[in-house]
Amino acid sequence: MKLSSALLLLLSLSAPVADARRSTSSLTSIPRSGATKRSVAFHKDARVWGGDATVKEVRGGDGGGTSTMTSHLFNMVKAIVGVGVLSLPAGIAAFGDAPSAAVPAAILIASIGSIAAYNFSLLGRLCAMTGASSYKSAWEKTVGASTAWIPGSSCVIKTFFAILAYSMVLGDTFSALFETFGFSVSREKALVGLTLTVLLPLCKLKDLSSLAPFSLVGIAGMLYTALAMAVRFFDGSYAEGGKLAADVAESLRPAIGTKGASAVFSSNAFILICMLSTAYMAHFNAPKFYLELENNTIARWNTCVATSFSISILFFIGIAAMGFSTFGGASNGLILNNYSTKDSIMGFSRVAVAFALVPKEERTDAKLNNLTYIILASVTAVALKITDLSFIMSFGGATLGNALIYVYPAIMFRSAVKNLGDDATAAQKLEVKLAMAFAALGIGMGAIGTKMALSKL
């Protein structure tokens, strides 16, 4: 709970406050011409200025959302904790191979997660300020419609990277599952077979809501995977002389060396940092989560964000630490590949991960067109050629992940506050500096991370 409390304190301190004479915190709404109707509640004593730049003080809330806090926490954790977490042990192995390297890695995971949580909260608050209903519309209402293609295109391309990662995981996972049951099926054959028999039919469905129970199984499966990895670490099954050590390829067996905690100062640590930008990537859904929260006051929103990210951070640290501590420098880009296909405990984990990748969102007729099949074919073709999941995670995070998490929200918030002119509070102006500092950090991490990711090819 300390982690959750610390995150909540950060979000609370960073939220813009109204005039000191008021007893409640508030946000400022800056509607533009043609703006859609706001799903926010205004203070009864709201100050209103006339003209085109009408400004009202708002605090969020009464936005029509029906999702309870408990349901929202579950859904947000589900959105954050994806298969990206299974590549984090390889991120640690990029700079270390001794168990102590997991300590600074845990600090990095918590630190990056906290900044990601702040920016997730900021996107929700931007929706309260502007009445935006999506990531792109938040940009339109703050920066301008003429450049809205920038975040829009970034979201699309980043989604392509995510689908590519899912396809790669599916290929590896089902190939291993076939081997568990005594069938020799290559990764390539498994991926092509899944694409034709599972993914393609799913693309033809107009409504995927019936698959929602599989998503629930997937989240439970990720928890099971974390526990199973802990069991295998503590029982020493993969240590030298362990009962399962000889059942994996030599390149995947534990490689424990001497590069410990101090190795984090190597530039290779940026590979892990950029992987985290992919692992924590759920920010293009922040507006949706904000609007769907019942009684979406800023206090409730920040509590929801702080709690869900705290749970996710603990998930990430647990899986990253257990996987890396077991296999050290040999940790694969998909850590499940390090485990024997004869390992029944980890076999269930592979099944659970497969369920976790089943889509659950509804489709509309507009999305069911030839472009869908072209994208699916392109993703499958690339997944057949690229086998290193850690590269996709680090490169995608270094480029688009950092932009969507750190840079774009800061630009939008700066523009929103600038548009207020003299009506902007001192707290809002101060927070702009904090947001821009995180943006600069994201750009720096992205530049170095991109270079390091490409150097590993």
Tab-separated table of C-alpha atoms in Angstrom:
chain	number	residue	atom	x	y	z
A	1	MET	CA	0.000	0.000	0.000
A	2	LYS	CA	2.973	2.343	0.482
A	3	LEU	CA	3.592	2.358	-3.255
A	4	SER	CA	-0.051	3.173	-3.961
A	5	SER	CA	-0.040	5.936	-1.353
A	6	ALA	CA	3.120	7.472	-2.802
A	7	LEU	CA	1.630	7.464	-6.299
A	8	LEU	CA	-1.600	9.001	-5.035
A	9	LEU	CA	0.392	11.743	-3.290
A	10	LEU	CA	2.276	12.494	-6.518
A	11	LEU	CA	-0.957	12.705	-8.521
A	12	SER	CA	-2.675	14.827	-5.886
A	13	LEU	CA	0.180	17.299	-5.623
A	14	SER	CA	0.447	17.631	-9.388
A	15	ALA	CA	-3.276	18.267	-10.009
A	16	PRO	CA	-3.954	21.923	-10.766
A	17	VAL	CA	-5.738	23.746	-7.970
A	18	ALA	CA	-8.108	26.628	-8.107
A	19	ASP	CA	-7.978	29.944	-6.294
A	20	ALA	CA	-6.647	29.507	-2.762
A	21	ARG	CA	-9.849	31.009	-1.428
A	22	ARG	CA	-11.752	27.921	-2.532
A	23	SER	CA	-11.917	24.855	-0.357
A	24	THR	CA	-11.952	22.315	-3.191
A	25	SER	CA	-9.502	21.578	-5.966
A	26	SER	CA	-10.657	22.197	-9.486
A	27	LEU	CA	-9.684	21.982	-13.092
A	28	THR	CA	-10.244	24.608	-15.706
A	29	SER	CA	-12.261	23.940	-18.822
A	30	ILE	CA	-11.330	25.682	-22.035
A	31	PRO	CA	-13.901	24.855	-24.688
A	32	ARG	CA	-13.072	25.719	-28.271
A	33	SER	CA	-15.498	26.528	-30.981
A	34	GLY	CA	-17.222	23.383	-32.187
A	35	ALA	CA	-16.300	21.476	-29.042
A	36	THR	CA	-18.524	18.590	-28.109
A	37	LYS	CA	-20.716	18.709	-25.042
A	38	ARG	CA	-18.671	18.219	-21.894
A	39	SER	CA	-19.141	15.200	-19.715
A	40	VAL	CA	-17.998	17.082	-16.620
A	41	ALA	CA	-19.700	18.830	-13.732
A	42	PHE	CA	-19.105	22.502	-12.985
A	43	HIS	CA	-18.850	24.087	-9.580
A	44	LYS	CA	-22.074	25.799	-8.638
A	45	ASP	CA	-19.986	28.935	-8.026
A	46	ALA	CA	-18.114	28.555	-11.322
A	47	ARG	CA	-16.681	31.718	-12.774
A	48	VAL	CA	-17.686	32.274	-16.384
A	49	TRP	CA	-16.088	34.676	-18.800
A	50	GLY	CA	-17.864	35.732	-21.966
A	51	GLY	CA	-16.563	35.701	-25.524
A	52	ASP	CA	-15.227	32.828	-27.591
A	53	ALA	CA	-12.769	31.827	-24.882
A	54	THR	CA	-15.359	31.058	-22.235
A	55	VAL	CA	-13.719	29.513	-19.196
A	56	LYS	CA	-15.308	27.558	-16.392
A	57	GLU	CA	-13.774	25.939	-13.372
A	58	VAL	CA	-14.581	22.243	-13.167
A	59	ARG	CA	-13.691	19.400	-10.883
A	60	GLY	CA	-14.819	16.472	-13.018
A	61	GLY	CA	-17.567	14.142	-11.905
A	62	ASP	CA	-21.093	13.364	-13.095
A	63	GLY	CA	-19.757	12.381	-16.487
A	64	GLY	CA	-22.303	9.655	-17.053
A	65	GLY	CA	-19.868	6.781	-16.509
A	66	THR	CA	-21.251	3.597	-14.985
A	67	SER	CA	-18.091	1.655	-14.121
A	68	THR	CA	-17.608	1.195	-10.382
A	69	MET	CA	-14.235	1.770	-8.763
A	70	THR	CA	-13.658	-1.967	-8.267
A	71	SER	CA	-14.574	-2.822	-11.844
A	72	HIS	CA	-12.471	0.062	-13.127
A	73	LEU	CA	-9.405	-1.047	-11.169
A	74	PHE	CA	-9.687	-4.530	-12.636
A	75	ASN	CA	-10.084	-3.235	-16.187
A	76	MET	CA	-7.189	-0.803	-15.883
A	77	VAL	CA	-4.822	-3.431	-14.504
A	78	LYS	CA	-5.979	-5.711	-17.314
A	79	ALA	CA	-5.111	-2.987	-19.846
A	80	ILE	CA	-1.666	-2.294	-18.362
A	81	VAL	CA	-0.430	-5.811	-17.607
A	82	GLY	CA	0.019	-7.492	-20.984
A	83	VAL	CA	2.504	-9.826	-22.581
A	84	GLY	CA	5.099	-7.043	-22.541
A	85	VAL	CA	5.894	-7.952	-18.958
A	86	LEU	CA	7.245	-11.321	-20.177
A	87	SER	CA	10.119	-9.568	-21.979
A	88	LEU	CA	11.337	-7.597	-18.938
A	89	PRO	CA	13.749	-10.310	-17.673
A	90	ALA	CA	15.583	-9.944	-21.000
A	91	GLY	CA	15.692	-6.208	-20.398
A	92	ILE	CA	17.582	-6.794	-17.159
A	93	ALA	CA	19.829	-9.323	-18.898
A	94	ALA	CA	20.754	-6.618	-21.406
A	95	PHE	CA	22.971	-5.005	-18.767
A	96	GLY	CA	23.461	-7.608	-16.021
A	97	ASP	CA	23.745	-11.312	-15.346
A	98	ALA	CA	24.044	-11.497	-11.551
A	99	PRO	CA	20.977	-11.640	-9.266
A	100	SER	CA	21.768	-8.266	-7.673
A	101	ALA	CA	21.043	-6.576	-11.028
A	102	ALA	CA	17.367	-7.156	-10.246
A	103	VAL	CA	17.534	-4.556	-7.450
A	104	PRO	CA	18.204	-1.436	-9.571
A	105	ALA	CA	15.901	-2.932	-12.209
A	106	ALA	CA	13.066	-2.963	-9.673
A	107	ILE	CA	13.785	0.685	-8.870
A	108	LEU	CA	13.656	1.540	-12.573
A	109	ILE	CA	10.374	-0.363	-13.007
A	110	ALA	CA	8.803	1.510	-10.083
A	111	SER	CA	10.171	4.903	-11.174
A	112	ILE	CA	9.125	4.629	-14.813
A	113	GLY	CA	5.768	3.235	-13.711
A	114	SER	CA	5.186	6.225	-11.435
A	115	ILE	CA	5.891	8.707	-14.234
A	116	ALA	CA	3.657	6.708	-16.574
A	117	ALA	CA	0.903	6.854	-13.932
A	118	TYR	CA	1.255	10.640	-13.647
A	119	ASN	CA	0.864	11.098	-17.405
A	120	PHE	CA	-2.062	8.659	-17.482
A	121	SER	CA	-3.756	10.801	-14.847
A	122	LEU	CA	-2.858	13.960	-16.783
A	123	LEU	CA	-4.646	12.662	-19.888
A	124	GLY	CA	-7.820	12.087	-17.878
A	125	ARG	CA	-7.589	15.566	-16.409
A	126	LEU	CA	-7.112	17.009	-19.889
A	127	CYS	CA	-10.426	15.392	-20.821
A	128	ALA	CA	-12.013	17.113	-17.822
A	129	MET	CA	-10.513	20.431	-18.931
A	130	THR	CA	-11.545	20.216	-22.568
A	131	GLY	CA	-14.419	17.766	-22.835
A	132	ALA	CA	-12.293	15.533	-25.078
A	133	SER	CA	-13.351	11.921	-25.487
A	134	SER	CA	-10.210	10.423	-27.045
A	135	TYR	CA	-6.452	10.885	-27.202
A	136	LYS	CA	-6.699	12.491	-30.631
A	137	SER	CA	-9.563	14.805	-29.707
A	138	ALA	CA	-7.628	15.971	-26.628
A	139	TRP	CA	-4.877	17.089	-29.012
A	140	GLU	CA	-7.402	18.762	-31.312
A	141	LYS	CA	-8.919	20.756	-28.439
A	142	THR	CA	-5.575	21.898	-27.039
A	143	VAL	CA	-2.884	21.992	-29.734
A	144	GLY	CA	-5.121	22.140	-32.810
A	145	ALA	CA	-6.862	19.975	-35.395
A	146	SER	CA	-4.301	20.601	-38.148
A	147	THR	CA	-1.645	18.499	-36.385
A	148	ALA	CA	-3.948	15.901	-34.804
A	149	TRP	CA	-2.680	13.373	-37.341
A	150	ILE	CA	0.573	13.171	-35.356
A	151	PRO	CA	-0.805	11.468	-32.213
A	152	GLY	CA	-3.416	9.679	-34.327
A	153	SER	CA	-0.788	8.080	-36.549
A	154	SER	CA	1.392	7.295	-33.541
A	155	CYS	CA	-1.447	5.377	-31.895
A	156	VAL	CA	-2.055	3.354	-35.061
A	157	ILE	CA	1.613	2.490	-35.587
A	158	LYS	CA	2.121	1.661	-31.908
A	159	THR	CA	-0.871	-0.657	-32.122
A	160	PHE	CA	0.818	-2.362	-35.074
A	161	PHE	CA	3.860	-3.002	-32.860
A	162	ALA	CA	1.614	-4.403	-30.131
A	163	ILE	CA	-0.159	-6.774	-32.528
A	164	LEU	CA	3.213	-7.820	-33.920
A	165	ALA	CA	4.403	-8.650	-30.413
A	166	TYR	CA	1.231	-10.660	-29.772
A	167	SER	CA	1.717	-12.646	-32.969
A	168	MET	CA	5.309	-13.420	-32.040
A	169	VAL	CA	4.252	-14.599	-28.590
A	170	LEU	CA	1.456	-16.736	-30.037
A	171	GLY	CA	3.856	-18.411	-32.448
A	172	ASP	CA	6.372	-19.264	-29.720
A	173	THR	CA	3.688	-20.247	-27.205
A	174	PHE	CA	1.749	-22.648	-29.395
A	175	SER	CA	4.901	-24.203	-30.814
A	176	ALA	CA	5.960	-25.009	-27.245
A	177	LEU	CA	2.481	-26.275	-26.365
A	178	PHE	CA	2.466	-28.648	-29.331
A	179	GLU	CA	5.835	-29.972	-28.199
A	180	THR	CA	4.449	-30.483	-24.693
A	181	PHE	CA	1.843	-32.831	-26.166
A	182	GLY	CA	4.378	-34.671	-28.288
A	183	PHE	CA	3.939	-32.881	-31.623
A	184	SER	CA	6.821	-31.255	-33.428
A	185	VAL	CA	5.452	-28.036	-34.931
A	186	SER	CA	7.780	-25.206	-35.868
A	187	ARG	CA	7.156	-21.644	-34.758
A	188	GLU	CA	6.468	-20.616	-38.360
A	189	LYS	CA	3.880	-23.352	-38.947
A	190	ALA	CA	2.181	-22.621	-35.616
A	191	LEU	CA	1.939	-18.900	-36.418
A	192	VAL	CA	0.567	-19.416	-39.940
A	193	GLY	CA	-1.903	-22.003	-38.682
A	194	LEU	CA	-3.150	-19.707	-35.918
A	195	THR	CA	-3.497	-16.809	-38.325
A	196	LEU	CA	-5.665	-18.817	-40.729
A	197	THR	CA	-7.766	-20.748	-38.218
A	198	VAL	CA	-8.102	-18.307	-35.288
A	199	LEU	CA	-7.036	-14.727	-36.028
A	200	LEU	CA	-8.615	-14.430	-39.475
A	201	PRO	CA	-12.036	-15.694	-38.300
A	202	LEU	CA	-11.842	-13.292	-35.343
A	203	CYS	CA	-11.271	-10.420	-37.756
A	204	LYS	CA	-14.574	-11.291	-39.418
A	205	LEU	CA	-16.531	-11.015	-36.182
A	206	LYS	CA	-18.510	-7.809	-35.722
A	207	ASP	CA	-18.873	-8.230	-31.979
A	208	LEU	CA	-16.129	-9.723	-29.823
A	209	SER	CA	-17.880	-9.132	-26.496
A	210	SER	CA	-18.646	-12.842	-26.228
A	211	LEU	CA	-14.909	-13.437	-25.817
A	212	ALA	CA	-14.685	-11.271	-22.680
A	213	PRO	CA	-14.545	-14.310	-20.312
A	214	PHE	CA	-11.288	-15.361	-21.996
A	215	SER	CA	-9.813	-12.031	-20.990
A	216	LEU	CA	-10.691	-12.712	-17.356
A	217	VAL	CA	-8.959	-16.079	-17.605
A	218	GLY	CA	-5.954	-14.326	-19.118
A	219	ILE	CA	-5.544	-11.927	-16.185
A	220	ALA	CA	-5.819	-14.780	-13.715
A	221	GLY	CA	-3.290	-16.600	-15.866
A	222	MET	CA	-0.764	-13.770	-15.603
A	223	LEU	CA	-1.016	-13.987	-11.822
A	224	TYR	CA	-0.581	-17.749	-12.034
A	225	THR	CA	2.471	-17.250	-14.259
A	226	ALA	CA	4.097	-14.952	-11.715
A	227	LEU	CA	3.516	-17.504	-8.942
A	228	ALA	CA	4.736	-20.411	-11.104
A	229	MET	CA	7.950	-18.537	-11.926
A	230	ALA	CA	8.496	-17.930	-8.211
A	231	VAL	CA	8.016	-21.647	-7.503
A	232	ARG	CA	10.581	-22.622	-10.138
A	233	PHE	CA	13.069	-20.077	-8.830
A	234	PHE	CA	12.849	-21.229	-5.231
A	235	ASP	CA	12.761	-24.973	-5.933
A	236	GLY	CA	15.890	-24.760	-8.107
A	237	SER	CA	14.493	-26.893	-10.924
A	238	TYR	CA	16.521	-24.964	-13.518
A	239	ALA	CA	19.670	-24.444	-11.492
A	240	GLU	CA	22.756	-26.491	-12.352
A	241	GLY	CA	21.876	-30.103	-11.654
A	242	GLY	CA	18.171	-29.279	-11.308
A	243	LYS	CA	15.554	-31.741	-12.478
A	244	LEU	CA	14.598	-29.646	-15.525
A	245	ALA	CA	17.915	-27.954	-16.354
A	246	ALA	CA	18.865	-30.489	-19.001
A	247	ASP	CA	15.495	-30.251	-20.773
A	248	VAL	CA	16.139	-26.834	-22.320
A	249	ALA	CA	18.553	-25.777	-25.051
A	250	GLU	CA	22.011	-24.840	-23.835
A	251	SER	CA	21.540	-21.230	-24.917
A	252	LEU	CA	18.462	-20.964	-22.695
A	253	ARG	CA	19.981	-22.484	-19.563
A	254	PRO	CA	20.776	-20.235	-16.585
A	255	ALA	CA	23.836	-18.030	-17.153
A	256	ILE	CA	24.698	-16.418	-13.839
A	257	GLY	CA	27.700	-14.089	-13.996
A	258	THR	CA	29.262	-11.197	-12.119
A	259	LYS	CA	27.521	-8.135	-13.616
A	260	GLY	CA	25.320	-7.088	-10.746
A	261	ALA	CA	23.682	-3.902	-9.477
A	262	SER	CA	26.458	-1.561	-10.635
A	263	ALA	CA	25.942	-2.693	-14.243
A	264	VAL	CA	22.784	-0.557	-14.353
A	265	PHE	CA	25.011	2.428	-15.124
A	266	SER	CA	25.756	0.848	-18.499
A	267	SER	CA	24.017	2.387	-21.505
A	268	ASN	CA	22.471	-1.041	-22.095
A	269	ALA	CA	20.100	-0.286	-19.207
A	270	PHE	CA	18.194	1.951	-21.615
A	271	ILE	CA	16.963	-1.203	-23.334
A	272	LEU	CA	15.037	-2.113	-20.181
A	273	ILE	CA	13.853	1.485	-19.763
A	274	CYS	CA	12.434	1.555	-23.287
A	275	MET	CA	10.836	-1.862	-22.852
A	276	LEU	CA	8.970	-0.352	-19.931
A	277	SER	CA	7.559	2.351	-22.215
A	278	THR	CA	5.925	-0.456	-24.183
A	279	ALA	CA	4.954	-2.510	-21.132
A	280	TYR	CA	3.153	0.425	-19.462
A	281	MET	CA	1.549	1.609	-22.689
A	282	ALA	CA	-2.189	1.982	-22.135
A	283	HIS	CA	-2.321	5.753	-22.428
A	284	PHE	CA	-4.335	6.017	-25.646
A	285	ASN	CA	-7.186	4.462	-23.627
A	286	ALA	CA	-6.890	6.934	-20.727
A	287	PRO	CA	-9.732	9.188	-22.015
A	288	LYS	CA	-12.017	6.172	-22.315
A	289	PHE	CA	-11.209	5.048	-18.775
A	290	TYR	CA	-11.761	8.544	-17.391
A	291	LEU	CA	-15.134	8.967	-19.065
A	292	GLU	CA	-16.400	5.507	-18.087
A	293	LEU	CA	-15.586	5.908	-14.375
A	294	GLU	CA	-18.697	6.409	-12.268
A	295	ASN	CA	-18.683	9.818	-10.543
A	296	ASN	CA	-15.375	10.651	-12.195
A	297	THR	CA	-14.140	13.356	-9.871
A	298	ILE	CA	-10.430	14.067	-10.088
A	299	ALA	CA	-9.893	12.615	-6.612
A	300	ARG	CA	-11.577	9.329	-7.581
A	301	TRP	CA	-9.747	9.284	-10.913
A	302	ASN	CA	-6.352	9.768	-9.248
A	303	THR	CA	-7.124	7.071	-6.689
A	304	CYS	CA	-8.033	4.658	-9.471
A	305	VAL	CA	-4.886	5.465	-11.474
A	306	ALA	CA	-2.575	5.256	-8.447
A	307	THR	CA	-3.980	1.911	-7.299
A	308	SER	CA	-4.046	0.239	-10.709
A	309	PHE	CA	-0.513	1.324	-11.577
A	310	SER	CA	0.750	0.247	-8.135
A	311	ILE	CA	-0.671	-3.241	-8.686
A	312	SER	CA	0.824	-3.325	-12.189
A	313	ILE	CA	4.243	-2.200	-10.918
A	314	LEU	CA	4.257	-5.051	-8.396
A	315	PHE	CA	3.303	-7.475	-11.190
A	316	PHE	CA	6.161	-6.197	-13.351
A	317	ILE	CA	8.741	-6.353	-10.574
A	318	GLY	CA	7.698	-9.867	-9.569
A	319	ILE	CA	7.843	-11.391	-13.043
A	320	ALA	CA	10.985	-9.503	-14.066
A	321	ALA	CA	12.844	-10.418	-10.874
A	322	MET	CA	11.802	-14.083	-10.797
A	323	GLY	CA	12.554	-14.697	-14.477
A	324	PHE	CA	15.911	-12.937	-14.416
A	325	SER	CA	17.005	-14.444	-11.092
A	326	THR	CA	16.314	-17.904	-12.503
A	327	PHE	CA	18.064	-17.564	-15.868
A	328	GLY	CA	20.334	-14.542	-15.523
A	329	GLY	CA	22.036	-13.423	-18.711
A	330	ALA	CA	20.311	-16.187	-20.704
A	331	SER	CA	16.837	-14.686	-20.169
A	332	ASN	CA	15.003	-14.849	-23.487
A	333	GLY	CA	12.977	-12.017	-25.027
A	334	LEU	CA	9.932	-14.147	-24.147
A	335	ILE	CA	10.881	-15.585	-20.764
A	336	LEU	CA	8.504	-18.546	-21.171
A	337	ASN	CA	10.857	-19.863	-23.868
A	338	ASN	CA	13.469	-20.515	-21.167
A	339	TYR	CA	11.230	-23.047	-19.456
A	340	SER	CA	11.114	-26.677	-20.504
A	341	THR	CA	8.210	-27.893	-22.595
A	342	LYS	CA	8.107	-30.812	-20.139
A	343	ASP	CA	7.445	-28.450	-17.250
A	344	SER	CA	3.758	-29.003	-16.485
A	345	ILE	CA	3.520	-25.978	-14.189
A	346	MET	CA	4.802	-23.605	-16.855
A	347	GLY	CA	2.758	-25.409	-19.492
A	348	PHE	CA	-0.379	-24.020	-17.861
A	349	SER	CA	1.232	-20.577	-17.999
A	350	ARG	CA	1.584	-20.859	-21.763
A	351	VAL	CA	-2.098	-21.727	-22.078
A	352	ALA	CA	-3.017	-18.776	-19.853
A	353	VAL	CA	-0.921	-16.354	-21.909
A	354	ALA	CA	-2.623	-17.575	-25.079
A	355	PHE	CA	-5.996	-16.748	-23.513
A	356	ALA	CA	-4.700	-13.354	-22.443
A	357	LEU	CA	-4.128	-12.443	-26.084
A	358	VAL	CA	-7.706	-13.112	-27.194
A	359	PRO	CA	-9.239	-9.750	-28.211
A	360	LYS	CA	-12.260	-8.465	-26.350
A	361	GLU	CA	-13.247	-5.153	-27.941
A	362	GLU	CA	-16.272	-4.603	-30.150
A	363	ARG	CA	-15.877	-3.919	-33.833
A	364	THR	CA	-17.956	-1.795	-36.148
A	365	ASP	CA	-18.756	-2.420	-39.779
A	366	ALA	CA	-16.421	0.378	-40.796
A	367	LYS	CA	-13.481	-1.559	-39.458
A	368	LEU	CA	-14.366	-4.722	-41.308
A	369	ASN	CA	-12.720	-4.000	-44.617
A	370	ASN	CA	-9.821	-5.141	-46.706
A	371	LEU	CA	-7.396	-3.030	-44.675
A	372	THR	CA	-7.942	-5.360	-41.717
A	373	TYR	CA	-6.785	-8.350	-43.714
A	374	ILE	CA	-3.829	-6.464	-45.182
A	375	ILE	CA	-2.668	-5.495	-41.708
A	376	LEU	CA	-3.080	-9.053	-40.435
A	377	ALA	CA	-1.088	-10.423	-43.367
A	378	SER	CA	1.633	-7.813	-42.870
A	379	VAL	CA	1.906	-8.516	-39.144
A	380	THR	CA	2.156	-12.255	-39.756
A	381	ALA	CA	4.831	-11.783	-42.429
A	382	VAL	CA	6.964	-9.616	-40.142
A	383	ALA	CA	6.452	-11.962	-37.176
A	384	LEU	CA	7.749	-14.845	-39.284
A	385	LYS	CA	10.994	-12.944	-39.938
A	386	ILE	CA	11.618	-11.336	-36.530
A	387	THR	CA	12.009	-13.683	-33.579
A	388	ASP	CA	13.436	-11.360	-30.908
A	389	LEU	CA	10.515	-10.006	-28.891
A	390	SER	CA	12.830	-7.873	-26.754
A	391	PHE	CA	13.827	-5.851	-29.838
A	392	ILE	CA	10.194	-5.092	-30.728
A	393	MET	CA	9.471	-4.085	-27.139
A	394	SER	CA	12.540	-1.852	-26.751
A	395	PHE	CA	12.408	-0.225	-30.208
A	396	GLY	CA	8.657	0.359	-30.052
A	397	GLY	CA	8.990	1.814	-26.572
A	398	ALA	CA	11.951	4.017	-27.451
A	399	THR	CA	10.119	5.619	-30.348
A	400	LEU	CA	6.327	5.730	-30.178
A	401	GLY	CA	5.943	4.533	-26.593
A	402	ASN	CA	7.942	7.444	-25.178
A	403	ALA	CA	6.076	9.906	-27.401
A	404	LEU	CA	2.609	8.709	-26.357
A	405	ILE	CA	3.429	8.422	-22.639
A	406	TYR	CA	5.707	11.394	-21.976
A	407	VAL	CA	5.866	13.870	-24.859
A	408	TYR	CA	2.358	14.309	-26.292
A	409	PRO	CA	0.547	14.686	-22.915
A	410	ALA	CA	3.030	17.393	-21.890
A	411	ILE	CA	2.545	19.288	-25.149
A	412	MET	CA	-1.230	19.120	-24.786
A	413	PHE	CA	-1.162	20.294	-21.183
A	414	ARG	CA	1.194	23.169	-21.957
A	415	SER	CA	-1.111	24.312	-24.763
A	416	ALA	CA	-4.177	23.986	-22.541
A	417	VAL	CA	-2.638	26.172	-19.847
A	418	LYS	CA	-1.287	28.648	-22.408
A	419	ASN	CA	-4.772	29.026	-23.876
A	420	LEU	CA	-6.000	30.125	-20.457
A	421	GLY	CA	-3.774	33.196	-20.537
A	422	ASP	CA	-3.988	35.210	-17.327
A	423	ASP	CA	-6.653	32.868	-15.954
A	424	ALA	CA	-4.146	30.047	-15.506
A	425	THR	CA	-3.295	29.414	-11.854
A	426	ALA	CA	0.238	29.404	-10.468
A	427	ALA	CA	-0.132	25.671	-9.770
A	428	GLN	CA	-1.025	24.978	-13.393
A	429	LYS	CA	1.952	26.962	-14.653
A	430	LEU	CA	4.235	25.086	-12.258
A	431	GLU	CA	2.846	21.739	-13.361
A	432	VAL	CA	3.590	22.612	-16.973
A	433	LYS	CA	7.280	22.698	-16.028
A	434	LEU	CA	6.978	19.257	-14.408
A	435	ALA	CA	5.191	17.801	-17.433
A	436	MET	CA	7.755	19.268	-19.843
A	437	ALA	CA	10.596	17.903	-17.702
A	438	PHE	CA	9.102	14.417	-18.061
A	439	ALA	CA	8.763	15.044	-21.812
A	440	ALA	CA	12.452	15.968	-22.047
A	441	LEU	CA	13.300	12.840	-20.073
A	442	GLY	CA	11.224	10.765	-22.483
A	443	ILE	CA	12.978	12.253	-25.512
A	444	GLY	CA	16.391	11.593	-24.008
A	445	MET	CA	15.530	8.017	-23.052
A	446	GLY	CA	14.036	7.433	-26.485
A	447	ALA	CA	17.079	8.693	-28.383
A	448	ILE	CA	19.540	6.549	-26.438
A	449	GLY	CA	17.160	3.586	-26.290
A	450	THR	CA	16.617	3.599	-30.055
A	451	LYS	CA	20.346	3.551	-30.650
A	452	MET	CA	20.872	0.703	-28.185
A	453	ALA	CA	17.957	-1.337	-29.588
A	454	LEU	CA	19.249	-1.027	-33.165
A	455	SER	CA	22.756	-1.952	-32.048
A	456	LYS	CA	21.431	-5.315	-30.863
A	457	LEU	CA	20.235	-6.324	-34.328
